[in-house]
Structure formats: structure tokens, C-alpha cells
Short mmCIF file of N, CA and C in Angstrom, two decimals:
data_model
loop_
_atom_site.label_atom_id
_atom_site.label_comp_id
_atom_site.label_asym_id
_atom_site.label_seq_id
_atom_site.Cartn_x
_atom_site.Cartn_y
_atom_site.Cartn_z
N MET A 1 156.72 84.63 103.29
CA MET A 1 156.10 83.52 102.61
C MET A 1 157.13 82.83 101.72
N ASP A 2 157.00 81.53 101.62
CA ASP A 2 157.89 80.75 100.76
C ASP A 2 157.42 80.74 99.31
N VAL A 3 156.09 80.73 99.13
CA VAL A 3 155.51 80.67 97.79
C VAL A 3 154.31 81.62 97.74
N ILE A 4 154.21 82.34 96.64
CA ILE A 4 153.04 83.19 96.39
C ILE A 4 152.47 82.77 95.05
N ILE A 5 151.16 82.53 95.03
CA ILE A 5 150.47 82.13 93.80
C ILE A 5 149.31 83.09 93.58
N SER A 6 149.19 83.58 92.36
CA SER A 6 148.08 84.46 92.00
C SER A 6 147.49 83.97 90.69
N ASN A 7 146.19 83.81 90.67
CA ASN A 7 145.50 83.33 89.48
C ASN A 7 144.47 84.36 89.03
N HIS A 8 144.83 85.12 88.02
CA HIS A 8 143.95 86.12 87.41
C HIS A 8 143.43 87.14 88.42
N ALA A 9 144.35 87.79 89.12
CA ALA A 9 143.99 88.85 90.06
C ALA A 9 144.71 90.17 89.75
N LEU A 10 145.98 90.09 89.35
CA LEU A 10 146.78 91.30 89.17
C LEU A 10 146.20 92.25 88.12
N GLU A 11 145.53 91.71 87.13
CA GLU A 11 144.97 92.55 86.06
C GLU A 11 143.81 93.42 86.55
N HIS A 12 143.36 93.19 87.77
CA HIS A 12 142.26 93.96 88.35
C HIS A 12 142.75 95.06 89.29
N THR A 13 144.05 95.14 89.53
CA THR A 13 144.58 96.15 90.45
C THR A 13 144.88 97.45 89.71
N LEU A 14 144.79 98.56 90.43
CA LEU A 14 145.04 99.86 89.81
C LEU A 14 146.52 100.08 89.51
N ASN A 15 147.41 99.53 90.35
CA ASN A 15 148.84 99.74 90.16
C ASN A 15 149.59 98.42 90.33
N PRO A 16 149.65 97.61 89.28
CA PRO A 16 150.27 96.29 89.41
C PRO A 16 151.74 96.32 89.83
N LEU A 17 152.49 97.33 89.41
CA LEU A 17 153.89 97.41 89.80
C LEU A 17 154.03 97.56 91.30
N GLU A 18 153.23 98.41 91.90
CA GLU A 18 153.28 98.60 93.36
C GLU A 18 152.82 97.35 94.09
N GLU A 19 151.85 96.64 93.54
CA GLU A 19 151.39 95.38 94.15
C GLU A 19 152.53 94.36 94.16
N LEU A 20 153.25 94.26 93.05
CA LEU A 20 154.36 93.31 92.97
C LEU A 20 155.48 93.69 93.93
N LYS A 21 155.77 94.97 94.04
CA LYS A 21 156.80 95.42 94.98
C LYS A 21 156.42 95.06 96.42
N ALA A 22 155.14 95.21 96.76
CA ALA A 22 154.67 94.86 98.10
C ALA A 22 154.79 93.36 98.35
N LEU A 23 154.48 92.55 97.34
CA LEU A 23 154.60 91.10 97.48
C LEU A 23 156.06 90.68 97.61
N ARG A 24 156.93 91.38 96.92
CA ARG A 24 158.36 91.06 97.01
C ARG A 24 158.86 91.23 98.44
N LEU A 25 158.32 92.19 99.17
CA LEU A 25 158.74 92.43 100.55
C LEU A 25 158.38 91.29 101.49
N ILE A 26 157.30 90.56 101.18
CA ILE A 26 156.88 89.47 102.07
C ILE A 26 157.36 88.10 101.60
N LEU A 27 157.94 88.04 100.40
CA LEU A 27 158.47 86.77 99.89
C LEU A 27 159.84 86.51 100.50
N LYS A 28 160.00 85.34 101.11
CA LYS A 28 161.28 84.99 101.72
C LYS A 28 162.37 84.84 100.66
N LYS A 29 163.59 85.06 101.07
CA LYS A 29 164.74 84.86 100.17
C LYS A 29 164.72 83.41 99.70
N GLY A 30 164.83 83.22 98.41
CA GLY A 30 164.77 81.87 97.83
C GLY A 30 163.35 81.41 97.54
N GLY A 31 162.35 82.22 97.89
CA GLY A 31 160.96 81.86 97.63
C GLY A 31 160.61 82.01 96.16
N THR A 32 159.46 81.50 95.80
CA THR A 32 159.02 81.57 94.40
C THR A 32 157.65 82.24 94.32
N ILE A 33 157.42 82.86 93.19
CA ILE A 33 156.15 83.52 92.94
C ILE A 33 155.63 83.04 91.59
N HIS A 34 154.37 82.66 91.55
CA HIS A 34 153.75 82.13 90.33
C HIS A 34 152.50 82.94 90.04
N PHE A 35 152.43 83.53 88.87
CA PHE A 35 151.30 84.36 88.49
C PHE A 35 150.70 83.88 87.18
N PHE A 36 149.40 83.96 87.10
CA PHE A 36 148.67 83.69 85.86
C PHE A 36 147.84 84.93 85.58
N VAL A 37 148.00 85.49 84.40
CA VAL A 37 147.28 86.71 84.01
C VAL A 37 146.76 86.55 82.59
N PRO A 38 145.76 87.34 82.20
CA PRO A 38 145.23 87.22 80.85
C PRO A 38 146.15 87.82 79.81
N CYS A 39 146.03 87.29 78.63
CA CYS A 39 146.73 87.82 77.46
C CYS A 39 145.65 87.99 76.39
N ASP A 40 144.81 88.99 76.61
CA ASP A 40 143.66 89.19 75.73
C ASP A 40 144.09 89.58 74.32
N SER A 41 143.30 89.20 73.36
CA SER A 41 143.58 89.50 71.96
C SER A 41 143.43 90.99 71.69
N ILE A 42 144.28 91.52 70.82
CA ILE A 42 144.16 92.93 70.45
C ILE A 42 142.90 93.18 69.63
N SER A 43 142.26 92.13 69.16
CA SER A 43 141.05 92.28 68.37
C SER A 43 139.81 92.51 69.24
N TYR A 44 139.95 92.37 70.56
CA TYR A 44 138.79 92.59 71.44
C TYR A 44 138.44 94.07 71.47
N ALA A 45 137.22 94.38 71.13
CA ALA A 45 136.74 95.77 71.20
C ALA A 45 136.30 96.07 72.63
N TYR A 46 136.31 97.34 72.99
CA TYR A 46 135.85 97.73 74.32
C TYR A 46 134.39 97.37 74.49
N ASN A 47 134.06 96.79 75.61
CA ASN A 47 132.70 96.41 75.92
C ASN A 47 132.42 96.82 77.37
N PRO A 48 131.62 97.85 77.61
CA PRO A 48 131.35 98.28 78.98
C PRO A 48 130.63 97.23 79.80
N GLU A 49 130.07 96.22 79.16
CA GLU A 49 129.37 95.14 79.85
C GLU A 49 130.28 93.94 80.15
N ASP A 50 131.54 94.03 79.79
CA ASP A 50 132.47 92.91 79.96
C ASP A 50 132.53 92.47 81.42
N ILE A 51 132.21 91.23 81.67
CA ILE A 51 132.15 90.70 83.02
C ILE A 51 133.54 90.59 83.66
N ASN A 52 134.58 90.45 82.85
CA ASN A 52 135.93 90.28 83.39
C ASN A 52 136.52 91.58 83.93
N TYR A 53 136.23 92.68 83.31
CA TYR A 53 136.69 94.02 83.70
C TYR A 53 138.19 94.06 83.98
N HIS A 54 138.96 93.58 83.01
CA HIS A 54 140.42 93.64 83.13
C HIS A 54 140.90 95.06 82.92
N LEU A 55 141.73 95.54 83.83
CA LEU A 55 142.36 96.85 83.66
C LEU A 55 143.63 96.74 82.84
N TYR A 56 144.24 95.55 82.86
CA TYR A 56 145.49 95.31 82.15
C TYR A 56 145.45 93.94 81.49
N SER A 57 146.21 93.82 80.41
CA SER A 57 146.45 92.55 79.76
C SER A 57 147.89 92.57 79.29
N TRP A 58 148.58 91.45 79.39
CA TRP A 58 150.01 91.43 79.11
C TRP A 58 150.40 90.41 78.06
N ARG A 59 151.54 90.65 77.48
CA ARG A 59 152.27 89.67 76.68
C ARG A 59 153.44 89.20 77.54
N SER A 60 154.08 88.13 77.16
CA SER A 60 155.18 87.57 77.96
C SER A 60 156.29 88.59 78.20
N GLN A 61 156.63 89.37 77.18
CA GLN A 61 157.70 90.36 77.33
C GLN A 61 157.32 91.44 78.35
N ASN A 62 156.10 91.97 78.23
CA ASN A 62 155.64 92.98 79.19
C ASN A 62 155.63 92.43 80.61
N TRP A 63 155.18 91.22 80.70
CA TRP A 63 155.07 90.53 81.99
C TRP A 63 156.44 90.39 82.63
N GLY A 64 157.40 89.90 81.87
CA GLY A 64 158.76 89.77 82.38
C GLY A 64 159.35 91.11 82.77
N ASN A 65 159.11 92.14 81.95
CA ASN A 65 159.61 93.48 82.25
C ASN A 65 159.02 94.02 83.55
N LEU A 66 157.74 93.81 83.77
CA LEU A 66 157.07 94.29 84.97
C LEU A 66 157.65 93.63 86.22
N PHE A 67 157.84 92.32 86.18
CA PHE A 67 158.43 91.62 87.32
C PHE A 67 159.87 92.06 87.56
N HIS A 68 160.63 92.23 86.48
CA HIS A 68 162.01 92.69 86.61
C HIS A 68 162.05 94.07 87.26
N LYS A 69 161.17 94.96 86.83
CA LYS A 69 161.10 96.31 87.38
C LYS A 69 160.73 96.28 88.87
N ALA A 70 159.95 95.28 89.27
CA ALA A 70 159.55 95.14 90.68
C ALA A 70 160.66 94.52 91.52
N GLY A 71 161.76 94.11 90.88
CA GLY A 71 162.89 93.58 91.63
C GLY A 71 163.00 92.07 91.67
N PHE A 72 162.20 91.37 90.89
CA PHE A 72 162.26 89.92 90.86
C PHE A 72 163.26 89.43 89.82
N GLU A 73 163.81 88.26 90.06
CA GLU A 73 164.59 87.57 89.04
C GLU A 73 163.59 86.74 88.24
N VAL A 74 163.48 87.01 86.97
CA VAL A 74 162.50 86.32 86.13
C VAL A 74 163.13 85.06 85.56
N ILE A 75 162.56 83.91 85.90
CA ILE A 75 163.07 82.64 85.40
C ILE A 75 162.28 82.22 84.16
N HIS A 76 160.96 82.37 84.21
CA HIS A 76 160.10 82.04 83.07
C HIS A 76 158.99 83.08 82.98
N ALA A 77 158.68 83.50 81.78
CA ALA A 77 157.50 84.32 81.48
C ALA A 77 156.99 83.81 80.15
N VAL A 78 156.14 82.81 80.22
CA VAL A 78 155.69 82.13 79.00
C VAL A 78 154.16 82.13 78.92
N PRO A 79 153.63 82.13 77.70
CA PRO A 79 152.17 82.10 77.56
C PRO A 79 151.60 80.71 77.81
N HIS A 80 150.44 80.69 78.38
CA HIS A 80 149.66 79.47 78.57
C HIS A 80 148.28 79.81 78.04
N THR A 81 147.94 79.28 76.89
CA THR A 81 146.67 79.65 76.26
C THR A 81 145.51 78.82 76.77
N HIS A 82 144.46 79.51 77.17
CA HIS A 82 143.26 78.87 77.69
C HIS A 82 142.16 79.91 77.71
N LYS A 83 141.00 79.59 77.16
CA LYS A 83 139.88 80.53 77.17
C LYS A 83 138.58 79.75 77.26
N TRP A 84 137.75 80.13 78.22
CA TRP A 84 136.46 79.46 78.38
C TRP A 84 135.56 79.80 77.19
N THR A 85 134.89 78.79 76.66
CA THR A 85 133.91 79.03 75.61
C THR A 85 132.57 79.34 76.26
N GLN A 86 131.64 79.83 75.47
CA GLN A 86 130.31 80.09 76.02
C GLN A 86 129.59 78.78 76.36
N TYR A 87 130.12 77.68 75.86
CA TYR A 87 129.51 76.37 76.11
C TYR A 87 130.33 75.54 77.10
N TYR A 88 131.07 76.23 77.98
CA TYR A 88 131.99 75.50 78.86
C TYR A 88 131.28 74.47 79.73
N ARG A 89 130.05 74.71 80.13
CA ARG A 89 129.34 73.75 80.97
C ARG A 89 129.08 72.45 80.21
N CYS A 90 128.79 72.56 78.93
CA CYS A 90 128.57 71.36 78.11
C CYS A 90 129.85 70.54 78.00
N PHE A 91 130.97 71.24 77.73
CA PHE A 91 132.25 70.53 77.60
C PHE A 91 132.71 69.97 78.94
N ALA A 92 132.40 70.66 80.03
CA ALA A 92 132.81 70.19 81.36
C ALA A 92 132.19 68.83 81.67
N LYS A 93 131.02 68.58 81.14
CA LYS A 93 130.35 67.29 81.37
C LYS A 93 131.12 66.14 80.70
N LEU A 94 131.95 66.47 79.72
CA LEU A 94 132.73 65.45 79.02
C LEU A 94 134.03 65.11 79.74
N GLY A 95 134.30 65.84 80.81
CA GLY A 95 135.51 65.57 81.59
C GLY A 95 136.54 66.67 81.43
N TRP A 96 137.45 66.74 82.42
CA TRP A 96 138.44 67.80 82.47
C TRP A 96 139.37 67.79 81.26
N LEU A 97 139.83 66.62 80.83
CA LEU A 97 140.78 66.56 79.72
C LEU A 97 140.19 67.13 78.43
N ILE A 98 138.97 66.73 78.12
CA ILE A 98 138.33 67.23 76.89
C ILE A 98 138.02 68.72 77.02
N SER A 99 137.47 69.11 78.16
CA SER A 99 137.14 70.52 78.39
C SER A 99 138.38 71.41 78.29
N ASN A 100 139.46 70.99 78.90
CA ASN A 100 140.71 71.75 78.86
C ASN A 100 141.27 71.83 77.44
N PHE A 101 141.20 70.73 76.70
CA PHE A 101 141.67 70.71 75.31
C PHE A 101 140.87 71.71 74.46
N VAL A 102 139.55 71.70 74.60
CA VAL A 102 138.71 72.62 73.83
C VAL A 102 139.05 74.07 74.18
N CYS A 103 139.25 74.36 75.46
CA CYS A 103 139.58 75.73 75.89
C CYS A 103 140.93 76.18 75.35
N LYS A 104 141.88 75.27 75.24
CA LYS A 104 143.19 75.62 74.68
C LYS A 104 143.07 75.93 73.19
N ILE A 105 142.28 75.15 72.47
CA ILE A 105 142.07 75.40 71.04
C ILE A 105 141.29 76.71 70.85
N TYR A 106 140.25 76.89 71.62
CA TYR A 106 139.39 78.08 71.51
C TYR A 106 140.16 79.37 71.76
N ALA A 107 141.19 79.31 72.57
CA ALA A 107 141.99 80.50 72.90
C ALA A 107 142.70 81.08 71.68
N HIS A 108 142.86 80.29 70.64
CA HIS A 108 143.57 80.76 69.45
C HIS A 108 142.64 81.44 68.45
N PHE A 109 141.36 81.55 68.79
CA PHE A 109 140.38 82.19 67.89
C PHE A 109 139.83 83.44 68.49
#
């Protein structure tokens, strides 16, 4: 593959390092890999009812280290803050730009 994109999937795997190593084997030389993963707040208490059921959450440094350990050359490992509010459907009616702005602000709380 020339490009691999993953959007909020790796945090649900039992062994993310092995998953990345397997993806590295199918990525062509010179190919790129783009991943988006959660960076949950340390203030989140355990909730057995949590709908997201994340097994892992990362910071940029951990993320870069994991990819490096899997054999990738890390070009960027930067945070992108975004969190859906409980009122996301209301904000979505106002349009993508406003909804996205609210989600970026909400992610800091």
C-alpha cells in the first residue's frame, strides 16, 4: 500500500505495537501512514459503561515512541484536539465550521 490511514482504531487493539509492525510490512517503501488516536484526559475516571472502550490513550511522545519502536520514521506526532459534546447534534445543525470550532474548544475542558 502507498498510504495507510487509521481514524480512532488502534486504541481498541490488544497489542498496538504488533499491529503497527504488521502494517509496516504492507506499506510500500516511501509510503506514508496517518493515524488519529485519542488523547484522553488523565482526569477521566474509569467508567464500565464507557461507550468508547479505549484500551489505550496516548500523548504525542508515547505515540512517536510506539511508531519508532515499530520501525517507522516519525515525521510528525502532534496533538489535534477535538471532542464531541453531548449536544453535538445541535451544533451540527449550525454547520461544520461552527460544530468543529465548538468541539476543539470543548476538548480543553
